[in-house]
Short mmCIF file of C-alpha atoms in Angstrom, two decimals:
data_model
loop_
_atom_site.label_atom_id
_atom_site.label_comp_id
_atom_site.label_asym_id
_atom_site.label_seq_id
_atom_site.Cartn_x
_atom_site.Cartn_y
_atom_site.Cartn_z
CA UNK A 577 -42.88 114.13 -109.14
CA UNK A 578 -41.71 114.21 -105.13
CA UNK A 579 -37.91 112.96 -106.02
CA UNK A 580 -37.49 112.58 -102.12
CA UNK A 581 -40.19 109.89 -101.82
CA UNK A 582 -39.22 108.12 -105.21
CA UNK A 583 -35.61 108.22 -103.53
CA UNK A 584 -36.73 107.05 -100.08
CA UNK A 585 -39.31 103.92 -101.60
CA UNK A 586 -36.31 102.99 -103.85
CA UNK A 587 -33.93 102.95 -101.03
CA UNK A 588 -35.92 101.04 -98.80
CA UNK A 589 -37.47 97.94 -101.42
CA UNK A 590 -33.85 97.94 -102.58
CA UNK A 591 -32.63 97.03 -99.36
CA UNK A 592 -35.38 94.60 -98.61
CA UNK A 593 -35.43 93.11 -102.14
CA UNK A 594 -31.56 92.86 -101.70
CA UNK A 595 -30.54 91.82 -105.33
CA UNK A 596 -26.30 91.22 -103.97
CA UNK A 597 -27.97 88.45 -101.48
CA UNK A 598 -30.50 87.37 -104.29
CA UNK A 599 -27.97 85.70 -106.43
CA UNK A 600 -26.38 82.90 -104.55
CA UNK A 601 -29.76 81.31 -104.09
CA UNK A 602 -30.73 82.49 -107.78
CA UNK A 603 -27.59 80.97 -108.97
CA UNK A 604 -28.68 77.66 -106.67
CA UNK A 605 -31.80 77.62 -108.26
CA UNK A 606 -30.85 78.03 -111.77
CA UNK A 607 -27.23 77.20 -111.89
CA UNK A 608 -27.92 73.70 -114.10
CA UNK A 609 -29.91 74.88 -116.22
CA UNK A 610 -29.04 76.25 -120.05
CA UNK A 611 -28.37 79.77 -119.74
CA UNK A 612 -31.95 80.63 -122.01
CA UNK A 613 -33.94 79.06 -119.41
CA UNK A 614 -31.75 80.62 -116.63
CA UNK A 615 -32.77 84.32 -117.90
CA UNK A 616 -36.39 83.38 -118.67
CA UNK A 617 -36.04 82.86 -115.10
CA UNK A 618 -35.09 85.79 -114.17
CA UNK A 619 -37.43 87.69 -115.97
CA UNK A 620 -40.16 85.67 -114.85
CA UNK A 621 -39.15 86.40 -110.91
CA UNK A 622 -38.96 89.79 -111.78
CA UNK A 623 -42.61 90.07 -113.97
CA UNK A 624 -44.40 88.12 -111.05
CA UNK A 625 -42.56 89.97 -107.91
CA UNK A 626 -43.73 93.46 -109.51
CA UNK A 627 -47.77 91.98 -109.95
CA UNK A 628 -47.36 90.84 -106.34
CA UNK A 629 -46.33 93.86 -105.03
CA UNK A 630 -48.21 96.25 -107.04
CA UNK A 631 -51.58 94.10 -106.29
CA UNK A 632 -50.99 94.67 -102.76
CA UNK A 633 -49.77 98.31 -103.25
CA UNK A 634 -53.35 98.30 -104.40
CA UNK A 635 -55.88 96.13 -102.79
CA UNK A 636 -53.86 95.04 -99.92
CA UNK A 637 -55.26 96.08 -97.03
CA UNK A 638 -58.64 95.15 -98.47
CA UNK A 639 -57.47 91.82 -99.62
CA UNK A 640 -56.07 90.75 -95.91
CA UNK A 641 -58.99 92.17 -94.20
CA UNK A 642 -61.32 90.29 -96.74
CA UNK A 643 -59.76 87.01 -95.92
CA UNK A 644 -58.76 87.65 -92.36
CA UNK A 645 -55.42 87.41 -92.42
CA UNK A 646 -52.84 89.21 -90.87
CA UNK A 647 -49.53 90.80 -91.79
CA UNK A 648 -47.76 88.78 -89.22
CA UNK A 649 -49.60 85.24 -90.53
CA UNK A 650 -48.17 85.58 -93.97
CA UNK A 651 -45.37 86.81 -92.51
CA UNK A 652 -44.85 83.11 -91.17
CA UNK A 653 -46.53 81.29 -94.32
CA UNK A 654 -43.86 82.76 -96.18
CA UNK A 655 -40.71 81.79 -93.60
CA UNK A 656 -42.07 78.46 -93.53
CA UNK A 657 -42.14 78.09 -97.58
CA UNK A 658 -38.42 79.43 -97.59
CA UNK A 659 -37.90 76.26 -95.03
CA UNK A 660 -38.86 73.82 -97.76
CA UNK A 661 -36.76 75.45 -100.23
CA UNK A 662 -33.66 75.52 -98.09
CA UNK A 663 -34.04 71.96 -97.38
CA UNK A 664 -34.16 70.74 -100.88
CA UNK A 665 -30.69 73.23 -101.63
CA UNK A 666 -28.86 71.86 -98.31
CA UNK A 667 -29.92 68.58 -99.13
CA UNK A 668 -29.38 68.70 -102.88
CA UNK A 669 -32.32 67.64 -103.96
CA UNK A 670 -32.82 71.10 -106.12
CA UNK A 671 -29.64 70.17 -108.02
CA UNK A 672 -31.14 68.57 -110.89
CA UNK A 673 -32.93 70.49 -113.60
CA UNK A 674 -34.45 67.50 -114.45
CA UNK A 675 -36.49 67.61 -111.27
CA UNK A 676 -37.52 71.12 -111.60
CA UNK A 677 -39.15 73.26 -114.19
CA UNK A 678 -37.97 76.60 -114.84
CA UNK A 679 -41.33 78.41 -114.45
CA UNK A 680 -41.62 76.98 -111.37
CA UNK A 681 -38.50 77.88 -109.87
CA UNK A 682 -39.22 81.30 -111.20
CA UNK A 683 -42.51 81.76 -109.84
CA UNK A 684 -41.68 80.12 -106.33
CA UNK A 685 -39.57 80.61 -104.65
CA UNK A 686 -38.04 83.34 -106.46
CA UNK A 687 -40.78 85.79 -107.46
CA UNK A 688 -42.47 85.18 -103.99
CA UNK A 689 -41.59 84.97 -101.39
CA UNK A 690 -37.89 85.62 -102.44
CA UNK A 691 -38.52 89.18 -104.09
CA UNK A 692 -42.22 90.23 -102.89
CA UNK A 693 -42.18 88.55 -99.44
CA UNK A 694 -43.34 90.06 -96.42
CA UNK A 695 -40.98 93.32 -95.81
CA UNK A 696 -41.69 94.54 -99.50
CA UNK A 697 -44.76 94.35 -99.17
CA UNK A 698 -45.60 95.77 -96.05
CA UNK A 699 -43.09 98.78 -96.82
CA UNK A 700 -45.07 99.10 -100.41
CA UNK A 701 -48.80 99.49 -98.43
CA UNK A 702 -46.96 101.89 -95.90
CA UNK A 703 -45.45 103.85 -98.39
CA UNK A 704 -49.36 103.99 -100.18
CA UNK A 705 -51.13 104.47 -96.99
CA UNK A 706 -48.90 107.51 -96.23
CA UNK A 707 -49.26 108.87 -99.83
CA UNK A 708 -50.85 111.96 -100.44
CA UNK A 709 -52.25 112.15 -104.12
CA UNK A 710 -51.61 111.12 -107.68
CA UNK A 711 -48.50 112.49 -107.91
CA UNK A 712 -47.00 110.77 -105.05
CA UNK A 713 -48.84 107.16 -106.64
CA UNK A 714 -46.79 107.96 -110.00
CA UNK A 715 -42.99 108.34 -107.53
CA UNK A 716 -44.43 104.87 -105.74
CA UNK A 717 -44.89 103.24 -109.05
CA UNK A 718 -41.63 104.25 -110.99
CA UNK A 719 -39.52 103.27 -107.70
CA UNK A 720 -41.08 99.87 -107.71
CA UNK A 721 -40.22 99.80 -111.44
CA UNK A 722 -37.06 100.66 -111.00
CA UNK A 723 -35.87 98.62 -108.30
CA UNK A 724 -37.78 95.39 -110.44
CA UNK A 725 -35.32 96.76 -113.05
CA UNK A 726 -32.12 96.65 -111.12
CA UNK A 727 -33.05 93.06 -109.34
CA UNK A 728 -33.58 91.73 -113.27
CA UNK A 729 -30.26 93.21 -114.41
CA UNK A 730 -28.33 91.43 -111.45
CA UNK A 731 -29.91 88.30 -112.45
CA UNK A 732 -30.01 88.50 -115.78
CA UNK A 733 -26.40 89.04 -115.95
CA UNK A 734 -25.41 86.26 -113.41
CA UNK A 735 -24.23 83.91 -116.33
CA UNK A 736 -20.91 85.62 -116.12
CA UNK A 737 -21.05 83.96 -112.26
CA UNK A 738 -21.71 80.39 -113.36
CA UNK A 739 -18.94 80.67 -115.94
CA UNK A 740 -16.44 81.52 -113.30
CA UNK A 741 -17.67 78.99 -110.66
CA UNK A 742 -18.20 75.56 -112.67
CA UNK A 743 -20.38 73.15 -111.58
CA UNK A 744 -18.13 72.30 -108.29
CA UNK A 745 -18.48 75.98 -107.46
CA UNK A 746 -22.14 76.02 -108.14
CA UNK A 747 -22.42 73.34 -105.51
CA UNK A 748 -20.89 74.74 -103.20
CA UNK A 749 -22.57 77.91 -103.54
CA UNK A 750 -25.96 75.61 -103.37
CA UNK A 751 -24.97 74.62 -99.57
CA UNK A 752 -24.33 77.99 -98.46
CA UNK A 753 -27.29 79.35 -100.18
CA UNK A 754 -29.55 76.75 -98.52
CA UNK A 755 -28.05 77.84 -94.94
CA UNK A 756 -28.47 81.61 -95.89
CA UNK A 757 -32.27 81.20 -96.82
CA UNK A 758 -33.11 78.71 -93.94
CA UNK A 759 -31.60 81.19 -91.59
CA UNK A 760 -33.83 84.08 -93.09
CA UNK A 761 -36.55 81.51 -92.90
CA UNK A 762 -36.18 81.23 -89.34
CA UNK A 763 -35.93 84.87 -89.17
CA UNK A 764 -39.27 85.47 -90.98
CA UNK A 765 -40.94 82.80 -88.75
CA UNK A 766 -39.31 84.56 -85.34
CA UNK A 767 -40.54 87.96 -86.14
CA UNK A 768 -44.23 87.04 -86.87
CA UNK A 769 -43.93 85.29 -83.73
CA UNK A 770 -43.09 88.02 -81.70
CA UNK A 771 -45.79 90.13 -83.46
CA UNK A 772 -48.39 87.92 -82.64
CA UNK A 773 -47.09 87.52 -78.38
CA UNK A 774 -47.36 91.53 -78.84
CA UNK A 775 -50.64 91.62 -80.24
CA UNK A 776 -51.76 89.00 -77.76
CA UNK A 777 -50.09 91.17 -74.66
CA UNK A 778 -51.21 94.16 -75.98
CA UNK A 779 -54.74 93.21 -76.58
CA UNK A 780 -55.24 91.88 -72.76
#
């Protein structure tokens, strides 16, 4: 196996996948709830992040060509999701469990765009399209494993967090989360922006 490229995919979905940043908004998300549903959760993000990104590791290209869509477009589908979400935390709407299921929460925002949003998986079809053979595939695949594996273990042991905070703490930690996932919001939204005025000038 080429240890290099295992090191250099984990590296880089690591960084974009960010699991220190992750857990003020998972902890917003979840913080109400028991802690059984809180790691089912986790694991859920975690299952349904890895399918994402190893379906596009796969098909992806194919897939966006198929449905004419560009990297840039779901760049912005996926900045302007995030802007719902970090409405609801800054106006604390997501606050009550009772007004959210745990599956869902899991599955969106969390799993995607949260953890497979844009920047993994772009990276993930670079990394494939530059890949030369099986045995690079296999470093690919265990890197993505492994960096689902790390993300899960930062969640799943997050419990110790909401024991520290309390429930004041956990709202707190709701605003700033909202602010911090609006801003990358924006951010998302900005840079599929300014890929599509480069297409455009490029293209004329």
């Amino acid at each position: 196996m080429d240890l290099k490229l295992f090191g250099e995919v984990f590296v880089t979905l690591l960084v974009i996948v960010d699991p220190p940043g992750m857990l003020p908004i998972f902890l917003a998300l979840t913080g109400p709830l028991p802690a059984r549903d809180r790691n089912r959760a986790a694991w859920q993000a975690v299952a349904l992040a890895l399918g994402v990104i190893v379906i596009f590791a796969v098909a992806g290209q194919t897939l966006l060509a198929y449905l004419h869509v560009s990297l840039p477009a779901l760049q912005a589908a996926g900045g302007l999701l995030l802007i719902l979400v970090a409405l609801e935390l800054l106006t604390g709407k997501a606050d009550d469990p009772t007004q959210q299921t745990t599956s869902n929460v899991a599955l969106v925002p969390l799993g995607t765009p949260l953890l497979a949003g844009p920047g993994a998986i772009v990276a993930t079809m670079l990394f494939v399209q530059r890949s030369g053979g099986p045995i690079d595939y296999l470093a690919i695949a265990l890197a993505i494993v492994a960096v689902m594996v790390t993300v899960w273990l930062a969640l799943r042991f997050s419990g110790v967090i909401v024991k520290v905070l309390r429930p004041g703490g956990i709202e707190v930690l709701t605003r700033i989360a909202g602010l911090l996932l609006a801003a990358i919001a924006v951010q998302l939204i900005a840079d599929a922006i300014a890929a599509f005025v480069t297409h455009f000038i490029t293209t004329r």
